[in-house]
Amino acid sequence: MHHCLQIPEILVSIFELVLNDTWNRKPVLDRQSVLALVKTCRTFNGPALQLLWRNLYTPVPLLLTMTEDLLEVEKEDENSYFTPRTLTFKRDVEANDWERFDFYAPFVKHMGSIERNERSSTNFIVIDDRVCRELELRNRVLLPDLQTMVASSNDLPLTSLLLTPRVHQLQLNMHPSHIMSLSPLTIEIPLRTPLLKSLHLSQSTTWKPPHMALFMDPLFELLNNLDLEEFECDWLPLSDEMTQSLIKMPSLRAMTISKEIPALARILRDDLIKEPRIKVFRVWPHDLGPSYLADILISLRPSQLQEFRIQSQGNMSAHCNSAQLNDLILAISRCCSSIHFTHLSLEGLPWLPSINRGRLAVVTYPMLQPLFRFSNLRNLSLWASPFDLTDAEVKEMAMAWPHLEELYFETTYDTLYPEPRRTTLRCLLWMAIYCRALISLTFPFTGTSSFSDEELALAAGHRLSFLTVGHSVISNPEEVSSFLNTVFPTLSLLMWNDLGGDDANNERWGEVQAQIQQI
């Protein structure tokens, strides 16, 4: 055997390729081949075991290693494939029954997430109360090297048992009907996971106000007893006291919370952030609160900030006007690092007829210019801001952001403002030439343009996947489809908006769609 194959790190890298295989061009999780490697020789055994047991959806596979005379698994119902079966113990558990469980348990690093394309039958086996009681009676750390865990509502009885001091990332996907069982867990988390750095509280359904009220105090106590680097909560809006506890955490680097913007601005005015440390700032308010955005950004001391995202849960009736958006962009330009800052997103629900469209912040070239120094910009999403740019200005913009992956401007502006856009199909050419990492683009234009063979050669073969053109008006669908097929050959989704009675333009875009699909 070659000496390189006696280095465990090299073997793990090779076995990773075996585990994450492909079949008919589709990725598959090949645990059977890794199991064969376990049985091949002693050199392969250790590294292969690491991979085989590294990620588990449930502790069921560990329990199934125990002696057969102890286990009883409910027979599968042929008429109901998706009904989970139950695992129980047939007799009293003896000390030596845990030997194989304890041998494989240290290999488990991640619990609760199904790996890509895994469809193991053990994922449809649940543990009954007797097994849970036996696990609890062991009174010991069950998974000594567990590092990350994803728990759902049905896993609550096991969650506190499986938490260990080494867990640094925890995600709870909870249904509000389990609120009474969830509250005691908030006491267990700081005690069992003192090194916890990432906590995600995700919902499987919308929490109603009575459920929120029941959990406010437990969540406040939980936040008071943690020092997190990353916190995300979409269960409920945080109270002022919760928000203060969160922001005061010395290690906090990323936060995703639901909180009204005026209240958040008032809390941040108290100078809770003494030094630059926040990297990701995401807030889901009901209204955008545009007049506070620049002040909030400055209060973050954002020299390390990478992402600033506000996603309104209501409509965009409180959208930014030009002065407010300009103030935010200037604040970003003055306070953020051109090396670190990569995401700016102001999002909300689609506009409603009640919105005063005349007060929309129309993005102009002078307004965007301060952002051009951010050459690492990856995402710019301005849902309520149409643009007024020329093709030449779009070229300058594209050249400034070579790493751009997503670009979104408001696209319904043309329905109320009949002045023609100054951008043509050429703007897409510049985006394709200079923004080669672009994946999703929402960018309306008017008319087509002529291109030289050299220009098309520079733009050809772009990997753009999603293109939204809004109310773009075209006259020659053949030219547009030929351009798109050449420049964006992997385009998987083309979307346009109904131009309010212009059936001919809608038909032309339908022809473009049909000709793209033929390729």
Coordinates of C-alpha atoms in Angstrom, one line a residue:
M1 CA 0.0 0.0 0.0
H2 CA 1.3 3.5 -0.9
H3 CA 2.5 5.5 2.1
C4 CA 0.0 8.3 1.2
L5 CA -2.9 5.9 1.8
Q6 CA -1.7 5.5 5.4
I7 CA -2.5 9.2 6.2
P8 CA -6.0 9.3 7.6
E9 CA -6.7 12.9 6.3
I10 CA -6.0 11.8 2.8
L11 CA -8.2 8.8 3.1
V12 CA -11.0 10.9 4.5
S13 CA -10.8 13.2 1.4
I14 CA -10.9 10.2 -0.9
F15 CA -13.7 8.5 0.9
E16 CA -15.7 11.8 0.7
L17 CA -15.7 11.4 -3.0
V18 CA -17.0 7.8 -2.6
L19 CA -19.7 8.9 -0.3
N20 CA -20.9 11.8 -2.4
D21 CA -21.1 9.9 -5.7
T22 CA -23.1 10.6 -8.9
W23 CA -25.5 8.3 -10.7
N24 CA -27.0 9.3 -14.1
R25 CA -25.6 12.8 -13.5
K26 CA -27.5 13.0 -10.2
P27 CA -25.7 13.2 -6.8
V28 CA -26.3 10.2 -4.5
L29 CA -25.2 9.4 -1.0
D30 CA -23.4 6.0 -1.3
R31 CA -23.2 4.7 2.2
Q32 CA -23.0 1.1 1.0
S33 CA -19.6 1.7 -0.7
V34 CA -18.3 3.4 2.5
L35 CA -19.5 0.4 4.5
A36 CA -17.5 -1.8 2.1
L37 CA -14.4 0.4 2.8
V38 CA -14.9 -0.2 6.6
K39 CA -14.6 -3.9 6.0
T40 CA -11.7 -3.7 3.6
C41 CA -8.7 -3.4 6.0
R42 CA -7.6 -1.9 9.3
T43 CA -6.1 1.2 7.5
F44 CA -9.4 2.0 5.9
N45 CA -11.6 1.1 8.8
G46 CA -11.1 4.3 11.0
P47 CA -11.5 6.9 8.3
A48 CA -14.4 5.1 6.7
L49 CA -16.2 4.8 10.1
Q50 CA -15.8 8.6 10.6
L51 CA -17.7 9.2 7.4
L52 CA -20.3 6.5 7.9
W53 CA -21.4 7.8 11.2
R54 CA -20.6 11.5 10.9
N55 CA -24.1 12.7 10.1
L56 CA -27.3 11.1 11.5
Y57 CA -30.9 12.2 11.1
T58 CA -31.9 10.4 14.3
P59 CA -30.2 8.1 16.9
V60 CA -32.1 5.1 15.4
P61 CA -29.1 3.8 13.5
L62 CA -27.1 3.7 16.7
L63 CA -29.9 1.9 18.6
L64 CA -30.1 -0.6 15.7
T65 CA -26.5 -1.7 16.5
M66 CA -27.7 -3.2 19.8
T67 CA -28.4 -6.9 20.2
E68 CA -31.3 -8.3 18.2
D69 CA -33.0 -10.0 21.1
L70 CA -33.4 -6.5 22.7
L71 CA -34.9 -4.6 19.8
E72 CA -38.4 -4.8 18.3
V73 CA -39.3 -2.7 15.2
E74 CA -42.8 -2.4 14.1
K75 CA -43.5 -4.1 10.8
E76 CA -43.8 -1.9 7.7
D77 CA -47.4 -1.2 6.5
E78 CA -47.4 -1.9 2.8
N79 CA -50.4 0.3 2.3
S80 CA -48.8 3.3 4.0
Y81 CA -45.2 3.8 3.0
F82 CA -44.8 7.2 4.7
T83 CA -46.2 6.1 8.1
P84 CA -43.2 5.9 10.5
R85 CA -42.6 2.6 12.3
T86 CA -41.9 2.4 16.1
L87 CA -38.7 1.1 17.7
T88 CA -39.0 -0.3 21.3
F89 CA -37.1 -2.6 23.7
K90 CA -38.6 -6.1 24.2
R91 CA -36.9 -6.7 27.6
D92 CA -35.0 -4.9 30.3
V93 CA -31.7 -3.4 29.2
E94 CA -28.5 -4.7 30.6
A95 CA -25.2 -2.8 30.8
N96 CA -23.5 -4.8 28.1
D97 CA -26.3 -4.1 25.7
W98 CA -24.9 -0.6 25.2
E99 CA -21.4 -1.7 24.1
R100 CA -21.9 -1.2 20.3
F101 CA -23.9 1.9 20.8
D102 CA -21.1 3.5 22.9
F103 CA -18.5 2.3 20.4
Y104 CA -20.1 4.1 17.4
A105 CA -21.5 7.1 19.3
P106 CA -18.2 9.1 19.4
F107 CA -18.2 9.2 15.6
V108 CA -21.4 11.2 15.4
K109 CA -20.7 14.9 14.8
H110 CA -24.0 16.1 13.4
M111 CA -27.5 15.1 14.4
G112 CA -30.9 15.9 12.9
S113 CA -30.3 16.9 9.2
I114 CA -30.8 14.6 6.3
E115 CA -27.9 14.6 3.9
R116 CA -28.4 15.4 0.3
N117 CA -30.4 12.7 -1.5
E118 CA -30.5 10.4 1.5
R119 CA -33.6 8.2 1.7
S120 CA -32.7 5.7 4.4
S121 CA -35.5 3.6 5.8
T122 CA -34.2 4.3 9.3
N123 CA -35.3 7.9 8.9
F124 CA -38.9 6.7 9.1
I125 CA -38.5 4.9 12.4
V126 CA -39.4 6.6 15.6
I127 CA -38.4 5.8 19.2
D128 CA -41.1 5.0 21.8
D129 CA -41.2 6.3 25.4
R130 CA -39.6 3.2 26.8
V131 CA -36.4 3.7 24.8
C132 CA -36.4 7.4 25.7
R133 CA -36.6 6.5 29.4
E134 CA -33.7 4.0 29.1
L135 CA -31.6 6.6 27.4
E136 CA -32.4 9.1 30.2
L137 CA -31.6 6.5 32.9
R138 CA -28.0 6.2 31.6
N139 CA -27.3 9.6 33.1
R140 CA -24.3 10.2 30.9
V141 CA -23.3 12.1 27.7
L142 CA -24.7 9.9 24.9
L143 CA -22.9 11.5 21.9
P144 CA -19.6 12.9 23.3
D145 CA -18.4 14.5 20.1
L146 CA -21.7 15.9 18.8
Q147 CA -21.1 19.4 17.4
T148 CA -24.2 20.5 15.6
M149 CA -27.9 19.6 16.0
V150 CA -31.2 20.2 14.3
A151 CA -34.3 19.4 16.4
S152 CA -37.9 19.5 15.4
S153 CA -41.1 19.4 17.4
N154 CA -41.3 15.6 17.5
D155 CA -37.7 15.4 18.8
L156 CA -38.2 17.4 21.9
P157 CA -38.1 14.4 24.3
L158 CA -34.7 13.4 22.9
T159 CA -33.2 16.9 22.3
S160 CA -32.1 17.6 25.9
L161 CA -30.7 14.1 26.2
L162 CA -28.5 14.4 23.1
L163 CA -27.2 17.9 23.8
T164 CA -23.6 17.8 24.9
P165 CA -21.0 20.4 26.0
R166 CA -19.3 20.3 22.6
V167 CA -22.5 21.4 20.7
H168 CA -21.8 24.8 19.2
Q169 CA -24.7 25.1 16.7
L170 CA -28.3 24.3 17.4
Q171 CA -31.4 24.7 15.2
L172 CA -34.9 24.3 16.6
N173 CA -37.7 23.9 14.1
M174 CA -40.8 24.0 16.3
H175 CA -44.5 24.0 15.9
P176 CA -46.3 26.3 18.4
S177 CA -48.4 23.4 19.7
H178 CA -45.3 22.1 21.5
I179 CA -44.8 25.4 23.5
M180 CA -45.3 23.8 26.9
S181 CA -42.5 21.2 26.2
L182 CA -40.3 23.8 24.6
S183 CA -40.1 26.1 27.6
P184 CA -38.2 23.6 29.9
L185 CA -35.7 23.1 27.0
T186 CA -34.7 26.7 27.2
I187 CA -33.5 26.1 30.7
E188 CA -31.5 23.0 29.6
I189 CA -29.7 24.6 26.7
P190 CA -27.3 27.0 28.6
L191 CA -26.6 24.2 31.1
R192 CA -25.9 21.4 28.6
T193 CA -24.3 23.5 25.8
P194 CA -22.1 26.1 27.5
L195 CA -20.1 26.5 24.2
L196 CA -23.1 27.2 22.1
K197 CA -22.3 29.9 19.5
S198 CA -25.1 29.6 16.9
L199 CA -28.8 29.4 17.7
H200 CA -31.5 29.2 15.0
L201 CA -35.2 29.3 16.0
S202 CA -37.2 28.3 12.9
Q203 CA -40.9 27.8 12.6
S204 CA -42.8 25.1 10.7
T205 CA -45.9 27.2 10.8
T206 CA -46.9 30.7 11.8
W207 CA -46.9 31.4 15.5
K208 CA -50.0 33.2 16.8
P209 CA -50.0 35.9 19.5
P210 CA -51.1 33.6 22.3
H211 CA -48.2 31.2 21.6
M212 CA -45.8 34.2 21.3
A213 CA -46.9 35.5 24.7
L214 CA -46.3 32.2 26.4
F215 CA -42.8 32.0 25.2
M216 CA -41.6 35.6 25.7
D217 CA -40.3 35.1 29.2
P218 CA -38.5 31.8 28.5
L219 CA -36.8 33.2 25.4
F220 CA -35.7 36.3 27.4
E221 CA -34.1 34.1 30.1
L222 CA -32.4 32.0 27.4
L223 CA -30.8 35.0 25.7
N224 CA -29.7 36.3 29.1
N225 CA -27.7 33.1 29.7
L226 CA -26.0 32.8 26.3
D227 CA -23.1 34.5 24.5
L228 CA -23.8 33.7 20.8
E229 CA -22.0 34.6 17.6
E230 CA -25.0 34.0 15.5
F231 CA -28.7 34.2 16.3
E232 CA -31.8 33.8 14.1
C233 CA -35.4 33.8 15.2
D234 CA -38.5 33.8 13.1
W235 CA -40.8 32.5 15.9
L236 CA -41.8 35.9 17.2
P237 CA -40.8 39.6 17.2
L238 CA -38.3 40.3 19.9
S239 CA -39.2 42.5 22.8
D240 CA -37.0 45.6 23.6
E241 CA -35.4 43.7 26.5
M242 CA -34.6 40.6 24.3
T243 CA -33.1 42.8 21.7
Q244 CA -30.9 44.6 24.2
S245 CA -29.7 41.2 25.6
L246 CA -28.9 40.0 22.2
I247 CA -27.0 43.1 21.1
K248 CA -25.0 43.2 24.3
M249 CA -23.6 39.7 23.7
P250 CA -19.8 40.3 23.3
S251 CA -19.4 37.5 20.7
L252 CA -22.4 38.5 18.5
R253 CA -21.5 38.7 14.8
A254 CA -24.7 37.8 12.9
M255 CA -28.3 38.5 13.8
T256 CA -31.6 37.8 12.0
I257 CA -34.6 39.0 14.0
S258 CA -38.2 40.4 13.7
K259 CA -38.3 43.9 15.1
E260 CA -39.9 47.2 14.2
I261 CA -37.3 49.6 12.8
P262 CA -38.1 52.7 15.0
A263 CA -37.8 50.6 18.2
L264 CA -34.5 49.1 16.9
A265 CA -33.2 52.5 16.2
R266 CA -34.0 53.7 19.7
I267 CA -32.3 50.7 21.3
L268 CA -29.1 51.2 19.1
R269 CA -29.0 54.9 20.1
D270 CA -27.9 53.8 23.6
D271 CA -24.5 53.0 22.2
L272 CA -24.8 49.2 23.0
I273 CA -22.2 48.4 20.3
K274 CA -18.8 49.7 21.5
E275 CA -16.6 48.3 18.7
P276 CA -17.0 47.0 15.2
R277 CA -18.1 43.3 15.4
I278 CA -21.5 42.9 13.6
K279 CA -21.0 41.2 10.2
V280 CA -24.5 40.1 9.2
F281 CA -27.6 42.3 10.1
R282 CA -31.0 41.1 8.9
V283 CA -34.3 42.5 10.2
W284 CA -37.9 41.5 9.3
P285 CA -40.0 44.5 10.4
H286 CA -43.7 45.1 9.4
D287 CA -42.7 48.4 7.7
L288 CA -39.5 49.4 6.2
G289 CA -38.9 52.4 8.4
P290 CA -36.8 54.2 5.8
S291 CA -36.0 57.4 7.8
Y292 CA -34.1 55.3 10.4
L293 CA -32.0 53.1 8.1
A294 CA -28.9 55.3 7.8
D295 CA -28.8 55.9 11.5
I296 CA -29.2 52.2 12.3
L297 CA -26.3 51.3 10.0
I298 CA -24.1 53.9 11.5
S299 CA -24.9 52.7 15.1
L300 CA -23.7 49.2 14.1
R301 CA -20.1 50.6 13.8
P302 CA -20.1 48.7 10.5
S303 CA -16.5 48.6 9.4
Q304 CA -16.8 44.8 9.5
L305 CA -20.3 44.6 8.1
Q306 CA -20.9 42.2 5.2
E307 CA -24.6 42.2 4.9
F308 CA -27.3 44.8 5.6
R309 CA -30.8 43.4 4.8
I310 CA -34.2 44.8 5.7
Q311 CA -37.2 42.7 4.6
S312 CA -40.6 44.3 5.3
Q313 CA -43.3 41.8 6.2
G314 CA -46.0 44.3 5.2
N315 CA -46.4 46.2 1.9
M316 CA -43.8 48.8 0.8
S317 CA -46.1 51.7 1.5
A318 CA -43.3 53.1 3.7
H319 CA -40.7 52.8 0.9
C320 CA -37.6 54.9 0.7
N321 CA -37.8 58.2 -1.1
S322 CA -34.7 59.4 -3.0
A323 CA -33.2 61.4 -0.1
Q324 CA -33.6 58.5 2.4
L325 CA -32.0 55.9 0.0
N326 CA -29.3 58.3 -0.9
D327 CA -28.5 58.9 2.9
L328 CA -28.3 55.1 3.4
I329 CA -25.9 54.6 0.4
L330 CA -23.7 57.5 1.6
A331 CA -23.6 56.0 5.1
I332 CA -22.5 52.7 3.6
S333 CA -19.9 54.4 1.5
R334 CA -18.5 56.3 4.5
C335 CA -18.7 53.7 7.2
C336 CA -18.4 50.2 5.6
S337 CA -15.3 48.5 4.3
S338 CA -15.0 48.0 0.6
I339 CA -13.3 44.7 1.4
H340 CA -16.0 43.3 3.7
F341 CA -19.3 44.7 2.5
T342 CA -21.1 42.4 0.0
H343 CA -24.9 42.6 0.4
L344 CA -27.4 45.4 0.5
S345 CA -31.1 44.4 0.4
L346 CA -34.2 46.4 1.0
E347 CA -37.1 44.0 0.3
G348 CA -40.9 43.8 0.9
L349 CA -44.1 42.5 -0.5
P350 CA -45.2 43.5 -4.0
W351 CA -46.4 47.1 -4.3
L352 CA -50.1 47.9 -3.8
P353 CA -52.2 50.5 -5.7
S354 CA -52.4 52.6 -2.6
I355 CA -48.7 53.3 -2.7
N356 CA -47.7 56.8 -3.9
R357 CA -45.5 55.8 -6.8
G358 CA -44.4 59.4 -7.3
R359 CA -42.3 59.2 -4.1
L360 CA -40.4 56.2 -5.1
A361 CA -36.6 56.5 -4.9
V362 CA -35.6 56.3 -8.5
V363 CA -32.0 55.1 -8.6
T364 CA -29.7 57.3 -10.7
Y365 CA -26.1 57.1 -11.7
P366 CA -24.9 59.7 -9.1
M367 CA -26.8 57.9 -6.4
L368 CA -25.1 54.5 -7.2
Q369 CA -21.6 55.9 -7.7
P370 CA -20.7 55.8 -4.0
L371 CA -21.2 52.0 -4.1
F372 CA -18.8 51.5 -7.0
R373 CA -15.8 51.3 -4.7
F374 CA -17.3 48.1 -3.2
S375 CA -15.8 45.8 -5.8
N376 CA -16.7 42.7 -3.7
L377 CA -20.5 43.4 -3.8
R378 CA -22.4 40.2 -4.3
N379 CA -26.0 41.2 -3.9
L380 CA -27.9 44.4 -4.5
S381 CA -31.7 44.1 -4.1
L382 CA -33.9 47.3 -4.1
W383 CA -37.4 46.0 -4.4
A384 CA -39.1 49.4 -4.3
S385 CA -36.6 51.4 -6.3
P386 CA -36.7 51.6 -10.1
F387 CA -33.7 52.9 -12.0
D388 CA -33.0 55.6 -14.5
L389 CA -29.7 54.7 -16.2
T390 CA -28.2 54.7 -19.7
D391 CA -26.4 51.8 -21.3
A392 CA -23.1 53.5 -20.7
E393 CA -23.9 54.0 -17.0
V394 CA -24.9 50.3 -16.7
K395 CA -21.5 49.4 -18.2
E396 CA -19.7 51.5 -15.5
M397 CA -21.8 49.8 -12.9
A398 CA -21.1 46.3 -14.2
M399 CA -17.4 47.0 -14.4
A400 CA -17.4 48.2 -10.7
W401 CA -19.0 44.9 -9.4
P402 CA -17.2 42.0 -11.1
H403 CA -18.3 39.5 -8.3
L404 CA -22.0 40.4 -8.4
E405 CA -24.3 37.4 -8.1
E406 CA -27.8 38.9 -7.7
L407 CA -29.2 42.3 -8.9
Y408 CA -32.8 43.4 -8.4
F409 CA -34.5 46.7 -9.2
E410 CA -38.2 47.5 -9.0
T411 CA -39.9 46.5 -12.4
T412 CA -43.4 47.9 -12.4
Y413 CA -42.4 51.6 -12.7
D414 CA -43.3 51.7 -16.5
T415 CA -47.0 51.0 -15.9
L416 CA -47.5 54.5 -14.4
Y417 CA -44.6 56.4 -16.0
P418 CA -44.8 56.2 -19.8
E419 CA -41.4 57.8 -20.4
P420 CA -39.3 55.2 -22.3
R421 CA -36.4 53.6 -20.5
R422 CA -32.9 54.7 -21.6
T423 CA -31.5 51.2 -21.3
T424 CA -31.6 48.7 -24.2
L425 CA -30.7 45.1 -24.6
R426 CA -27.1 46.2 -24.6
C427 CA -27.2 46.6 -20.8
L428 CA -27.6 42.8 -20.6
L429 CA -24.5 42.5 -22.7
W430 CA -22.4 44.6 -20.3
M431 CA -23.7 42.6 -17.3
A432 CA -22.7 39.4 -19.1
I433 CA -19.2 40.6 -20.0
Y434 CA -18.3 42.2 -16.7
C435 CA -20.4 40.3 -14.1
R436 CA -19.5 36.7 -14.9
A437 CA -20.7 35.4 -11.5
L438 CA -24.2 36.7 -11.9
I439 CA -26.9 34.1 -11.2
S440 CA -30.1 36.1 -10.9
L441 CA -30.9 39.4 -12.7
T442 CA -34.1 41.6 -12.5
F443 CA -33.5 44.4 -14.9
P444 CA -36.0 45.9 -17.4
F445 CA -35.0 47.5 -20.7
T446 CA -36.6 48.8 -23.9
G447 CA -35.7 47.8 -27.5
T448 CA -32.9 45.8 -28.9
S449 CA -29.4 46.7 -30.1
S450 CA -26.8 45.5 -32.5
F451 CA -23.7 43.7 -31.4
S452 CA -20.3 42.9 -33.0
D453 CA -19.0 39.4 -33.1
E454 CA -16.3 40.4 -30.7
E455 CA -18.8 41.6 -28.1
L456 CA -20.9 38.5 -28.3
A457 CA -17.8 36.3 -28.0
L458 CA -16.9 38.1 -24.8
A459 CA -20.4 37.7 -23.3
A460 CA -21.2 34.2 -24.6
G461 CA -21.6 31.2 -22.3
H462 CA -22.6 33.2 -19.2
R463 CA -24.1 31.0 -16.4
L464 CA -27.1 33.2 -15.6
S465 CA -30.0 31.1 -14.3
F466 CA -32.8 33.6 -13.6
L467 CA -33.8 36.6 -15.7
T468 CA -36.7 39.0 -14.9
V469 CA -37.3 41.7 -17.4
G470 CA -40.4 43.3 -15.9
H471 CA -42.3 45.5 -18.4
S472 CA -39.6 45.5 -21.1
V473 CA -40.9 46.4 -24.5
I474 CA -39.4 44.6 -27.5
S475 CA -40.2 44.6 -31.2
N476 CA -38.2 41.7 -32.6
P477 CA -38.5 38.5 -30.5
E478 CA -36.1 36.6 -32.8
E479 CA -33.2 39.0 -32.1
V480 CA -33.9 38.9 -28.4
S481 CA -34.1 35.1 -28.2
S482 CA -30.9 34.7 -30.4
F483 CA -29.1 37.0 -28.0
L484 CA -30.3 35.2 -24.9
N485 CA -29.5 31.8 -26.4
T486 CA -25.9 32.9 -27.2
V487 CA -25.1 34.9 -24.1
F488 CA -27.2 33.0 -21.5
P489 CA -27.3 29.4 -22.8
T490 CA -28.1 27.9 -19.3
L491 CA -31.0 30.3 -18.5
S492 CA -33.6 28.2 -16.7
L493 CA -36.3 30.9 -15.9
L494 CA -37.4 33.9 -17.9
M495 CA -40.1 36.1 -16.4
W496 CA -41.8 39.3 -17.7
N497 CA -44.8 41.3 -16.5
D498 CA -48.1 41.9 -18.3
L499 CA -47.9 45.4 -19.7
G500 CA -51.5 46.3 -19.0
G501 CA -53.3 45.5 -22.2
D502 CA -50.3 45.4 -24.6
D503 CA -51.1 41.8 -25.7
A504 CA -48.7 42.1 -28.7
N505 CA -45.7 42.7 -26.4
N506 CA -46.8 39.8 -24.2
E507 CA -47.0 37.6 -27.2
R508 CA -43.6 38.6 -28.3
W509 CA -42.1 37.6 -25.0
G510 CA -44.0 34.4 -25.2
E511 CA -42.2 33.7 -28.6
V512 CA -38.9 34.5 -26.9
Q513 CA -39.7 32.0 -24.2
A514 CA -40.7 29.3 -26.7
Q515 CA -37.5 29.8 -28.7
I516 CA -35.3 29.6 -25.6
Q517 CA -37.0 26.4 -24.6
Q518 CA -36.2 24.8 -27.9
I519 CA -32.5 25.0 -27.3

